[in-house]
Amino acid sequence: MSETERHPFLTGLSKHRGAQPTCIIIFGASGDLAARKLLPALYNLAVDSLLPADFHLIGFGRKPIADADFRTQSAADITQFSRRDFRADIWKRIENHSAYQSGGYDEPAAYESLKLKIAEAEKQAGRPLQLVFYVSTPPTVFEAILENLGRSGLAARGVGTALESKVIIEKPFGKDLKSAVQLNSVAARNFRESQVFRIDHYLGKETVQDLLVLRFANPIFEPLWNRRHVDHVQITVAEELGVGTRGGYYDGSGATRDMLQNHTMQLLALVAMDQPRSLSAEHIRDEKVKLLEAVQPLRLGVGCDAVRAQYGEGLSGGEKVPAYLTEKDIPADSSTETFCALRLSIENSRWSGVPFYMRSGKRLARRVSEIAIQFKQPESGLFAGDARYDLAPNRLVIQIQPDEGTTLVLNSKVPGLEPRTQPVRLSFRYATTYGSNTPEAYERLILDAIVGDRTLFIRGDETEASWRLFTPLLASWQKQGRVGVETYAAGSWGPAGADTLLAAHGHAWRNAGR
Ligand code: BG6
C-alpha cells in the first residue's frame, strides 16, 4: 500500500528533510507548557506540512484522562494559543493519531502501558516509529522519567539506526552545578549523548539563530568584534509580566536560575564566541563552551558583580499591580529575586577588559530582549571636544524580541548651515522585511529534534559550565537570606543597585527605546 493510500489526509506531510516516521510522547501533557507551546507548535508544523508522514502523539500525565478528552482539550488549547487560526481539517491529521496514557512518572507499570500504546500506534502506522520523548514535567520527576525510560527498554529503541529514540529535556536543567552533573549522569546512564536534546527555547528564536549569520556572514563585523573596538556589551532580557500563576515554581527558582543561567548565557555565548570551524552542531557547541569557560568567577562580597532585587507594587500597563511578596504562593519573607544584574569579564584575547553586563527581571518597564554592543569612542578626532557636535558612541543593537531587528547607531550631520551633528539609526526590522508571522521557537526545536539536529540544543558540558559560574553566587545569596535584596517599583527598569553596578565603570543601562 502506498503512503498516500494509507494516510490520505497526510499527503504532503513529509516535506521536511529526512524526517522519520515518529511518535512523540509528551510527559506532562496536561501541563501549562504543553497547552501554550508544545501542542500549538505541533499543530503549526502540521499547517506547514513539516511533520513526518507517519506522525503519532501520545500524551502522558498523572491525571487520568480519556483519549477523547485529551483530544478535545488539545484542540481547545491550540485554538487558544496557536499563532494561526485553528483548522479542524489540519488538527484531524494529528488527532486521528493521538492517545493519552496516565500513570505515575516513577511507576514502572505505567511505562509498560505506554509501550502498549506505542505498539498500537505502530500497528496503525504499519511500521516501526522513531520515539521522541518530550519531558516537560516539573523537574522533580526528570530523573524518574529518564530512569524508567532506560529500565523499560524504551530509551534503547532503535539506537544506532535511523529510528534512534530521542529525549528532549525541558529546563530547568538542574538547580546548581551538583544537580546538573547528577542529571547529566542519569541521562548518560540511560541514553547516549546523541539522543539527548536539552532545550533552551531562546535558541529557537529566529533572531537568536540570526546571531550566527549576522556575525559570520557579514565580514565587516569580525575586525571590530573585540577589545580594541568594543567598549562594553549589555544584554537585557526584560519582562513586563509578574510571576502570575507560577509562584510555586518561581519562588524556588528566581530570575537567575529561570533566565540568566540559561537564556541570557546562551545569548552571551553566541554573541561573544569565536567563529566555529563549521556550522556543525559540535563545532558551534565547542565554541560556546570555550567562551563560557572563559567567563571569570563572579566577585562576591565587596565590589560584588551581582545585584538582586524583588519587585514592589507599581504600575504595569497602566494597572496597579501587587508586590512580589504578596503574589499568590509567595511566602511573605521570600528572598527569591525577580531581578538580577551581573557584570561579567571574559578572560581571552578577544575580550579581556571588556565588561559584559547582563540583566533580567519580571515586572520591568517593558518586554524587551536585546543585545547592545557599544563601540569605543576615541577621545580625540575631528569632531571630538566641540559642544556643537552631539556625538553618540556607535552602537549595534540586536533586538531579540519584540519588534525583532537590528539597529546601528551612527552620527550624522544635521542638514542646515550650522555645523551640527546628531546620532541617527540605521534600522532593519523583521516585520517590514519578512512579514510578522514567523514560526515560534518551539516549532523549530521540535522539528530539529525529530530530524536529530542538535545544533540549537545545549550540550551537557555547556550547562555545567554555566552552572559553575552561578553556583557560588546562588549559594552566597542563600546564606545571606534577605540581606542585600533590593526592591524596585513594578513597571520601572529595576533597582538602583543595577545602575550603580554600571556607573562604577562609567556606564549606564540603555533603557530600550532611547
Ligand atoms: C521561560 C521562563 O523559560 O522563559 C519564564 O521560565 C519566562 O519565566 C519565559 O517568562 C520567557 O520566554 P519568552 O520567550 O516569552 O521571552
PDB file of C-alpha atoms in Angstrom, residues 44 66 77 92 122-123 147 150 165 182 190 197 216 235-236 275-276 297 382 387-389 407 437 458 485 508 513:
ATOM      1  CA  ASN A  44       1.671  24.733  13.229  1.00  0.00           C
ATOM      2  CA  ALA A  66      -9.727   9.568  28.381  1.00  0.00           C
ATOM      3  CA  ASP A  77      -5.528  24.658  23.724  1.00  0.00           C
ATOM      4  CA  LYS A  92      -7.562  15.918  12.354  1.00  0.00           C
ATOM      5  CA  GLU A 122       2.956   1.339  15.240  1.00  0.00           C
ATOM      6  CA  LYS A 123       0.209  -1.042  14.242  1.00  0.00           C
ATOM      7  CA  GLU A 147      15.488   6.069  34.618  1.00  0.00           C
ATOM      8  CA  GLY A 150      16.034   3.282  30.429  1.00  0.00           C
ATOM      9  CA  SER A 165      14.812   7.231  20.106  1.00  0.00           C
ATOM     10  CA  GLN A 182      23.759  14.425  38.568  1.00  0.00           C
ATOM     11  CA  ASN A 190      20.072   5.709  30.089  1.00  0.00           C
ATOM     12  CA  PHE A 197      18.212  17.232  23.476  1.00  0.00           C
ATOM     13  CA  PHE A 216      29.813  35.431  10.442  1.00  0.00           C
ATOM     14  CA  ILE A 235      22.347  42.024  27.399  1.00  0.00           C
ATOM     15  CA  THR A 236      18.827  42.695  28.635  1.00  0.00           C
ATOM     16  CA  GLN A 275      33.972  31.691  14.816  1.00  0.00           C
ATOM     17  CA  PRO A 276      33.258  27.947  14.812  1.00  0.00           C
ATOM     18  CA  PRO A 297      34.211  33.773  38.559  1.00  0.00           C
ATOM     19  CA  LEU A 382      37.985  65.793  14.069  1.00  0.00           C
ATOM     20  CA  ALA A 387      29.986  71.213  22.051  1.00  0.00           C
ATOM     21  CA  ARG A 388      28.305  71.792  18.672  1.00  0.00           C
ATOM     22  CA  TYR A 389      28.659  68.154  17.849  1.00  0.00           C
ATOM     23  CA  THR A 407      19.909  48.884  14.594  1.00  0.00           C
ATOM     24  CA  ASN A 437       4.092  35.565  11.076  1.00  0.00           C
ATOM     25  CA  ILE A 458      22.543  22.558  24.781  1.00  0.00           C
ATOM     26  CA  VAL A 485      17.756  42.061  48.366  1.00  0.00           C
ATOM     27  CA  ALA A 508      24.693  53.334  32.063  1.00  0.00           C
ATOM     28  CA  GLY A 513      13.916  52.646  23.004  1.00  0.00           C
TER      29      GLY A 513
END
